[in-house]
Amino acid sequence: DQQVKQNSPSLSVQEGRISILNCDYTNSMFDYFLWYKKYPAEGPTFLISISSIKDKNEDGRFTVFLNKSAKHLSLHIVPSQPGDSAVYFCAARDTGANSKLTFGKGITLSVRP
Amino acid sequence: KAGVTQTPRYLIKTRGQQVTLSCSPISGHRSVSWYQQTPGQGLQFLFEYFSETQRNKGNFPGRFSGRQFSNSRSEMNVSTLELGDSALYLCASSDGSSGEQYFGPGTRLTVT
């Protein structure tokens, strides 16, 4: 049973436009959410996180929105740049599960010049 | 600060053999987690060590084991390798409480 779902396997956007990456979860015990970016042959790089007590967190061009009632979060990248092209993973932490993260299968973002 | 390091980066083994992978966390981090990534799958949690104790365990068979040393370095061992164990094995370190984990470059294991 997949508790973190990234239903769109890929997304293509024009440089300068907004990229919106979506993630849904099923476990009500998740209290912390993270987004990672991964290039081929490298480990995932931490991008941004949000606690379940907040509904928005912003860091430069990256903003994460959390809708707890819908069990949905999204990552907005504005403006998108060609260097943002990578696989993006959504991850969640269960309350009391310490450092265990549950990951989605990832979304491949392509930003066209 | 130096990042998370993993050795070796690439490994080729034969079915039935065993393998040991190593991970050195970021200085000051006491938590080390291991994940397996296979094609078409997300990252799947193997286990987490904190202060030399296994604190969490994922749904992997007993052939997968690990340990952590007093300097927080961690090793992961896979015995009786199967073809399906071919994957990218990622190690992540954290301070154990903040939730943010920082990953190493991974070890690409190929079982033939």
PDB file of C-alpha atoms in Angstrom:
ATOM      1  CA  ASP A   1       0.000   0.000   0.000  1.00  0.00           C
ATOM      2  CA  GLN A   2       1.580   3.213  -1.192  1.00  0.00           C
ATOM      3  CA  GLN A   3       1.194   5.867   1.491  1.00  0.00           C
ATOM      4  CA  VAL A   4       2.808   8.687  -0.499  1.00  0.00           C
ATOM      5  CA  LYS A   5       1.675   9.061  -4.083  1.00  0.00           C
ATOM      6  CA  GLN A   6       3.029  11.156  -6.901  1.00  0.00           C
ATOM      7  CA  ASN A   7       0.518  10.288  -9.579  1.00  0.00           C
ATOM      8  CA  SER A   8       2.062  12.181 -12.470  1.00  0.00           C
ATOM      9  CA  PRO A   9       5.304  10.519 -13.581  1.00  0.00           C
ATOM     10  CA  SER A  10       6.486  13.521 -15.571  1.00  0.00           C
ATOM     11  CA  LEU A  11       5.957  17.236 -16.130  1.00  0.00           C
ATOM     12  CA  SER A  12       7.268  19.526 -18.845  1.00  0.00           C
ATOM     13  CA  VAL A  13       7.219  23.337 -18.521  1.00  0.00           C
ATOM     14  CA  GLN A  14       8.669  26.314 -20.341  1.00  0.00           C
ATOM     15  CA  GLU A  15      11.578  28.189 -18.812  1.00  0.00           C
ATOM     16  CA  GLY A  16      10.349  31.143 -16.756  1.00  0.00           C
ATOM     17  CA  ARG A  17       6.916  29.642 -16.096  1.00  0.00           C
ATOM     18  CA  ILE A  18       5.659  28.018 -12.905  1.00  0.00           C
ATOM     19  CA  SER A  19       6.180  24.314 -12.190  1.00  0.00           C
ATOM     20  CA  ILE A  20       3.638  22.700  -9.874  1.00  0.00           C
ATOM     21  CA  LEU A  21       4.465  19.250  -8.561  1.00  0.00           C
ATOM     22  CA  ASN A  22       1.773  17.418  -6.640  1.00  0.00           C
ATOM     23  CA  CYS A  23       1.839  14.793  -3.921  1.00  0.00           C
ATOM     24  CA  ASP A  24      -0.916  12.974  -2.033  1.00  0.00           C
ATOM     25  CA  TYR A  25      -0.677  10.926   1.131  1.00  0.00           C
ATOM     26  CA  THR A  26      -2.938   8.561   3.006  1.00  0.00           C
ATOM     27  CA  ASN A  27      -1.391   8.273   6.475  1.00  0.00           C
ATOM     28  CA  SER A  28      -2.932  10.753   8.937  1.00  0.00           C
ATOM     29  CA  MET A  29       0.021  10.250  11.264  1.00  0.00           C
ATOM     30  CA  PHE A  30       2.459  11.998   8.921  1.00  0.00           C
ATOM     31  CA  ASP A  31       3.599  15.201  10.636  1.00  0.00           C
ATOM     32  CA  TYR A  32       6.473  16.418   8.480  1.00  0.00           C
ATOM     33  CA  PHE A  33       6.874  16.603   4.727  1.00  0.00           C
ATOM     34  CA  LEU A  34       9.919  17.124   2.548  1.00  0.00           C
ATOM     35  CA  TRP A  35      10.807  17.578  -1.102  1.00  0.00           C
ATOM     36  CA  TYR A  36      14.013  16.276  -2.611  1.00  0.00           C
ATOM     37  CA  LYS A  37      15.561  16.773  -6.025  1.00  0.00           C
ATOM     38  CA  LYS A  38      17.650  14.066  -7.646  1.00  0.00           C
ATOM     39  CA  TYR A  39      19.977  14.131 -10.618  1.00  0.00           C
ATOM     40  CA  PRO A  40      21.139  10.887 -12.269  1.00  0.00           C
ATOM     41  CA  ALA A  41      24.047   9.188 -10.490  1.00  0.00           C
ATOM     42  CA  GLU A  42      23.690  11.457  -7.454  1.00  0.00           C
ATOM     43  CA  GLY A  43      21.931  11.150  -4.119  1.00  0.00           C
ATOM     44  CA  PRO A  44      18.749  13.154  -3.461  1.00  0.00           C
ATOM     45  CA  THR A  45      19.275  16.774  -2.445  1.00  0.00           C
ATOM     46  CA  PHE A  46      17.034  18.285   0.224  1.00  0.00           C
ATOM     47  CA  LEU A  47      14.999  21.205  -1.128  1.00  0.00           C
ATOM     48  CA  ILE A  48      12.350  22.325   1.315  1.00  0.00           C
ATOM     49  CA  SER A  49      10.166  20.979   4.113  1.00  0.00           C
ATOM     50  CA  ILE A  50       6.980  21.799   5.943  1.00  0.00           C
ATOM     51  CA  SER A  51       5.561  20.849   9.299  1.00  0.00           C
ATOM     52  CA  SER A  52       1.952  19.708   9.555  1.00  0.00           C
ATOM     53  CA  ILE A  53       1.170  22.730  11.735  1.00  0.00           C
ATOM     54  CA  LYS A  54       1.810  25.051   8.789  1.00  0.00           C
ATOM     55  CA  ASP A  55       0.144  25.367   5.407  1.00  0.00           C
ATOM     56  CA  LYS A  56       2.923  27.133   3.516  1.00  0.00           C
ATOM     57  CA  ASN A  57       6.688  27.396   3.534  1.00  0.00           C
ATOM     58  CA  GLU A  58       8.755  29.455   1.143  1.00  0.00           C
ATOM     59  CA  ASP A  59      12.443  29.415   0.274  1.00  0.00           C
ATOM     60  CA  GLY A  60      13.507  31.526  -2.668  1.00  0.00           C
ATOM     61  CA  ARG A  61      11.961  30.166  -5.844  1.00  0.00           C
ATOM     62  CA  PHE A  62      10.498  27.163  -4.006  1.00  0.00           C
ATOM     63  CA  THR A  63       7.221  27.158  -2.088  1.00  0.00           C
ATOM     64  CA  VAL A  64       5.522  24.148  -0.558  1.00  0.00           C
ATOM     65  CA  PHE A  65       1.799  24.181   0.226  1.00  0.00           C
ATOM     66  CA  LEU A  66       0.115  21.705   2.560  1.00  0.00           C
ATOM     67  CA  ASN A  67      -3.620  20.960   2.642  1.00  0.00           C
ATOM     68  CA  LYS A  68      -4.090  18.606   5.567  1.00  0.00           C
ATOM     69  CA  SER A  69      -7.807  18.079   5.081  1.00  0.00           C
ATOM     70  CA  ALA A  70      -7.184  16.915   1.523  1.00  0.00           C
ATOM     71  CA  LYS A  71      -3.959  15.104   2.456  1.00  0.00           C
ATOM     72  CA  HIS A  72      -2.269  16.926  -0.382  1.00  0.00           C
ATOM     73  CA  LEU A  73       0.886  18.929  -0.790  1.00  0.00           C
ATOM     74  CA  SER A  74       2.432  20.685  -3.727  1.00  0.00           C
ATOM     75  CA  LEU A  75       5.777  22.191  -4.646  1.00  0.00           C
ATOM     76  CA  HIS A  76       5.779  25.388  -6.700  1.00  0.00           C
ATOM     77  CA  ILE A  77       8.904  26.490  -8.532  1.00  0.00           C
ATOM     78  CA  VAL A  78       8.802  30.055  -9.845  1.00  0.00           C
ATOM     79  CA  PRO A  79      10.371  30.892 -12.208  1.00  0.00           C
ATOM     80  CA  SER A  80      11.407  27.506 -13.559  1.00  0.00           C
ATOM     81  CA  GLN A  81      14.943  27.199 -14.918  1.00  0.00           C
ATOM     82  CA  PRO A  82      16.541  24.531 -17.148  1.00  0.00           C
ATOM     83  CA  GLY A  83      18.776  23.532 -14.202  1.00  0.00           C
ATOM     84  CA  ASP A  84      15.632  22.512 -12.317  1.00  0.00           C
ATOM     85  CA  SER A  85      15.232  19.554 -14.679  1.00  0.00           C
ATOM     86  CA  ALA A  86      15.517  16.509 -12.413  1.00  0.00           C
ATOM     87  CA  VAL A  87      13.443  13.910 -10.564  1.00  0.00           C
ATOM     88  CA  TYR A  88      11.542  15.336  -7.595  1.00  0.00           C
ATOM     89  CA  PHE A  89      10.570  13.150  -4.654  1.00  0.00           C
ATOM     90  CA  CYS A  90       7.959  13.913  -2.051  1.00  0.00           C
ATOM     91  CA  ALA A  91       8.618  12.344   1.373  1.00  0.00           C
ATOM     92  CA  ALA A  92       6.781  12.178   4.685  1.00  0.00           C
ATOM     93  CA  ARG A  93       7.660  11.364   8.267  1.00  0.00           C
ATOM     94  CA  ASP A  94       5.354   9.484  10.621  1.00  0.00           C
ATOM     95  CA  THR A  95       4.878  10.945  14.108  1.00  0.00           C
ATOM     96  CA  GLY A  96       7.152   9.040  16.421  1.00  0.00           C
ATOM     97  CA  ALA A  97       8.957   7.293  13.575  1.00  0.00           C
ATOM     98  CA  ASN A  98      12.061   9.369  14.131  1.00  0.00           C
ATOM     99  CA  SER A  99      14.076   9.560  10.958  1.00  0.00           C
ATOM    100  CA  LYS A 100      12.130   7.066   8.852  1.00  0.00           C
ATOM    101  CA  LEU A 101      10.862   8.730   5.692  1.00  0.00           C
ATOM    102  CA  THR A 102       8.280   7.338   3.295  1.00  0.00           C
ATOM    103  CA  PHE A 103       8.896   8.434  -0.292  1.00  0.00           C
ATOM    104  CA  GLY A 104       6.749   8.748  -3.371  1.00  0.00           C
ATOM    105  CA  LYS A 105       7.994   7.320  -6.662  1.00  0.00           C
ATOM    106  CA  GLY A 106       9.081  10.694  -8.001  1.00  0.00           C
ATOM    107  CA  ILE A 107       8.169  13.096 -10.802  1.00  0.00           C
ATOM    108  CA  THR A 108      10.518  13.852 -13.674  1.00  0.00           C
ATOM    109  CA  LEU A 109      10.494  17.587 -14.350  1.00  0.00           C
ATOM    110  CA  SER A 110      11.770  18.890 -17.682  1.00  0.00           C
ATOM    111  CA  VAL A 111      12.176  22.628 -18.110  1.00  0.00           C
ATOM    112  CA  ARG A 112      12.400  23.633 -21.775  1.00  0.00           C
ATOM    113  CA  PRO A 113      14.651  26.597 -22.674  1.00  0.00           C
TER     114      PRO A 113
ATOM    115  CA  LYS B   1      31.152  20.684   6.708  1.00  0.00           C
ATOM    116  CA  ALA B   2      31.819  17.664   4.589  1.00  0.00           C
ATOM    117  CA  GLY B   3      28.759  15.904   3.255  1.00  0.00           C
ATOM    118  CA  VAL B   4      27.688  12.294   3.561  1.00  0.00           C
ATOM    119  CA  THR B   5      30.163   9.902   1.971  1.00  0.00           C
ATOM    120  CA  GLN B   6      29.533   6.365   0.810  1.00  0.00           C
ATOM    121  CA  THR B   7      31.975   3.700  -0.286  1.00  0.00           C
ATOM    122  CA  PRO B   8      32.305   2.046  -2.648  1.00  0.00           C
ATOM    123  CA  ARG B   9      30.406   3.960  -5.329  1.00  0.00           C
ATOM    124  CA  TYR B  10      30.027   0.950  -7.591  1.00  0.00           C
ATOM    125  CA  LEU B  11      30.060  -2.761  -6.876  1.00  0.00           C
ATOM    126  CA  ILE B  12      29.494  -5.906  -8.926  1.00  0.00           C
ATOM    127  CA  LYS B  13      28.790  -9.153  -7.095  1.00  0.00           C
ATOM    128  CA  THR B  14      27.612 -12.650  -7.950  1.00  0.00           C
ATOM    129  CA  ARG B  15      24.462 -14.305  -6.656  1.00  0.00           C
ATOM    130  CA  GLY B  16      25.021 -15.960  -3.295  1.00  0.00           C
ATOM    131  CA  GLN B  17      27.848 -13.664  -2.271  1.00  0.00           C
ATOM    132  CA  GLN B  18      27.628 -11.116   0.482  1.00  0.00           C
ATOM    133  CA  VAL B  19      28.445  -7.403   0.419  1.00  0.00           C
ATOM    134  CA  THR B  20      29.210  -4.642   2.906  1.00  0.00           C
ATOM    135  CA  LEU B  21      28.551  -0.985   2.169  1.00  0.00           C
ATOM    136  CA  SER B  22      29.885   1.896   4.230  1.00  0.00           C
ATOM    137  CA  CYS B  23      28.509   5.327   5.096  1.00  0.00           C
ATOM    138  CA  SER B  24      30.088   8.256   6.926  1.00  0.00           C
ATOM    139  CA  PRO B  25      27.519  10.845   8.067  1.00  0.00           C
ATOM    140  CA  ILE B  26      27.872  14.580   8.342  1.00  0.00           C
ATOM    141  CA  SER B  27      29.975  15.519  11.340  1.00  0.00           C
ATOM    142  CA  GLY B  28      27.797  15.828  14.430  1.00  0.00           C
ATOM    143  CA  HIS B  29      24.929  13.790  13.001  1.00  0.00           C
ATOM    144  CA  ARG B  30      24.072  10.752  15.098  1.00  0.00           C
ATOM    145  CA  SER B  31      21.356   9.242  12.904  1.00  0.00           C
ATOM    146  CA  VAL B  32      22.068   7.200   9.790  1.00  0.00           C
ATOM    147  CA  SER B  33      19.306   5.757   7.623  1.00  0.00           C
ATOM    148  CA  TRP B  34      19.608   3.399   4.673  1.00  0.00           C
ATOM    149  CA  TYR B  35      17.348   3.306   1.630  1.00  0.00           C
ATOM    150  CA  GLN B  36      17.107   1.137  -1.467  1.00  0.00           C
ATOM    151  CA  GLN B  37      16.148   2.619  -4.817  1.00  0.00           C
ATOM    152  CA  THR B  38      15.215   0.345  -7.727  1.00  0.00           C
ATOM    153  CA  PRO B  39      13.935   1.303 -11.204  1.00  0.00           C
ATOM    154  CA  GLY B  40      10.283   2.297 -11.119  1.00  0.00           C
ATOM    155  CA  GLN B  41      10.221   2.486  -7.312  1.00  0.00           C
ATOM    156  CA  GLY B  42      10.711   5.323  -4.954  1.00  0.00           C
ATOM    157  CA  LEU B  43      13.201   5.115  -2.166  1.00  0.00           C
ATOM    158  CA  GLN B  44      12.355   2.309   0.234  1.00  0.00           C
ATOM    159  CA  PHE B  45      13.446   2.524   3.848  1.00  0.00           C
ATOM    160  CA  LEU B  46      15.713  -0.250   5.091  1.00  0.00           C
ATOM    161  CA  PHE B  47      16.642   0.787   8.625  1.00  0.00           C
ATOM    162  CA  GLU B  48      17.864   3.620  10.820  1.00  0.00           C
ATOM    163  CA  TYR B  49      20.611   3.677  13.412  1.00  0.00           C
ATOM    164  CA  PHE B  50      20.929   6.264  16.154  1.00  0.00           C
ATOM    165  CA  SER B  51      23.735   6.221  18.697  1.00  0.00           C
ATOM    166  CA  GLU B  52      24.725   2.682  17.686  1.00  0.00           C
ATOM    167  CA  THR B  53      21.181   1.303  18.132  1.00  0.00           C
ATOM    168  CA  GLN B  54      18.731   0.305  15.447  1.00  0.00           C
ATOM    169  CA  ARG B  55      15.792   2.639  15.964  1.00  0.00           C
ATOM    170  CA  ASN B  56      13.594   1.769  12.978  1.00  0.00           C
ATOM    171  CA  LYS B  57      13.370  -1.074  10.508  1.00  0.00           C
ATOM    172  CA  GLY B  58      11.648  -1.375   7.157  1.00  0.00           C
ATOM    173  CA  ASN B  59      10.085  -4.418   5.515  1.00  0.00           C
ATOM    174  CA  PHE B  60      13.170  -6.142   4.193  1.00  0.00           C
ATOM    175  CA  PRO B  61      14.278  -9.727   4.810  1.00  0.00           C
ATOM    176  CA  GLY B  62      16.828 -10.596   7.462  1.00  0.00           C
ATOM    177  CA  ARG B  63      19.521 -10.864   4.784  1.00  0.00           C
ATOM    178  CA  PHE B  64      19.754  -7.088   5.087  1.00  0.00           C
ATOM    179  CA  SER B  65      21.461  -5.962   8.265  1.00  0.00           C
ATOM    180  CA  GLY B  66      23.404  -3.012   9.523  1.00  0.00           C
ATOM    181  CA  ARG B  67      25.356  -1.551  12.357  1.00  0.00           C
ATOM    182  CA  GLN B  68      26.647   1.766  13.576  1.00  0.00           C
ATOM    183  CA  PHE B  69      29.929   2.527  15.244  1.00  0.00           C
ATOM    184  CA  SER B  70      30.717   4.929  18.075  1.00  0.00           C
ATOM    185  CA  ASN B  71      31.873   7.566  15.565  1.00  0.00           C
ATOM    186  CA  SER B  72      28.418   7.339  13.877  1.00  0.00           C
ATOM    187  CA  ARG B  73      29.783   5.660  10.756  1.00  0.00           C
ATOM    188  CA  SER B  74      27.469   2.924   9.568  1.00  0.00           C
ATOM    189  CA  GLU B  75      27.754  -0.238   7.535  1.00  0.00           C
ATOM    190  CA  MET B  76      25.069  -2.187   5.738  1.00  0.00           C
ATOM    191  CA  ASN B  77      25.475  -5.871   4.945  1.00  0.00           C
ATOM    192  CA  VAL B  78      23.535  -7.983   2.485  1.00  0.00           C
ATOM    193  CA  SER B  79      24.088 -11.723   2.620  1.00  0.00           C
ATOM    194  CA  THR B  80      23.229 -14.392   0.046  1.00  0.00           C
ATOM    195  CA  LEU B  81      22.771 -11.842  -2.716  1.00  0.00           C
ATOM    196  CA  GLU B  82      19.895 -12.226  -5.179  1.00  0.00           C
ATOM    197  CA  LEU B  83      19.492 -10.674  -8.619  1.00  0.00           C
ATOM    198  CA  GLY B  84      16.682  -8.507  -7.231  1.00  0.00           C
ATOM    199  CA  ASP B  85      19.105  -6.865  -4.806  1.00  0.00           C
ATOM    200  CA  SER B  86      20.593  -4.907  -7.706  1.00  0.00           C
ATOM    201  CA  ALA B  87      19.828  -1.313  -6.781  1.00  0.00           C
ATOM    202  CA  LEU B  88      21.156   2.045  -5.702  1.00  0.00           C
ATOM    203  CA  TYR B  89      21.718   1.996  -1.950  1.00  0.00           C
ATOM    204  CA  LEU B  90      21.513   5.406  -0.342  1.00  0.00           C
ATOM    205  CA  CYS B  91      22.601   6.490   3.070  1.00  0.00           C
ATOM    206  CA  ALA B  92      21.186   9.579   4.779  1.00  0.00           C
ATOM    207  CA  SER B  93      22.277  11.362   7.913  1.00  0.00           C
ATOM    208  CA  SER B  94      20.427  13.663  10.260  1.00  0.00           C
ATOM    209  CA  ASP B  95      20.670  15.019  13.756  1.00  0.00           C
ATOM    210  CA  GLY B  96      17.945  12.563  14.681  1.00  0.00           C
ATOM    211  CA  SER B  97      15.210  15.031  15.558  1.00  0.00           C
ATOM    212  CA  SER B  98      14.711  17.733  12.933  1.00  0.00           C
ATOM    213  CA  GLY B  99      13.287  15.459  10.231  1.00  0.00           C
ATOM    214  CA  GLU B 100      15.623  16.704   7.516  1.00  0.00           C
ATOM    215  CA  GLN B 101      17.931  14.079   6.108  1.00  0.00           C
ATOM    216  CA  TYR B 102      20.946  14.604   3.912  1.00  0.00           C
ATOM    217  CA  PHE B 103      21.861  11.923   1.424  1.00  0.00           C
ATOM    218  CA  GLY B 104      25.137  10.578   0.167  1.00  0.00           C
ATOM    219  CA  PRO B 105      25.811   9.823  -3.523  1.00  0.00           C
ATOM    220  CA  GLY B 106      24.847   6.177  -3.136  1.00  0.00           C
ATOM    221  CA  THR B 107      26.420   2.812  -3.912  1.00  0.00           C
ATOM    222  CA  ARG B 108      25.312   1.194  -7.162  1.00  0.00           C
ATOM    223  CA  LEU B 109      25.186  -2.574  -6.551  1.00  0.00           C
ATOM    224  CA  THR B 110      24.860  -4.936  -9.477  1.00  0.00           C
ATOM    225  CA  VAL B 111      24.264  -8.634  -8.808  1.00  0.00           C
ATOM    226  CA  THR B 112      24.965 -11.011 -11.694  1.00  0.00           C
TER     227      THR B 112
END
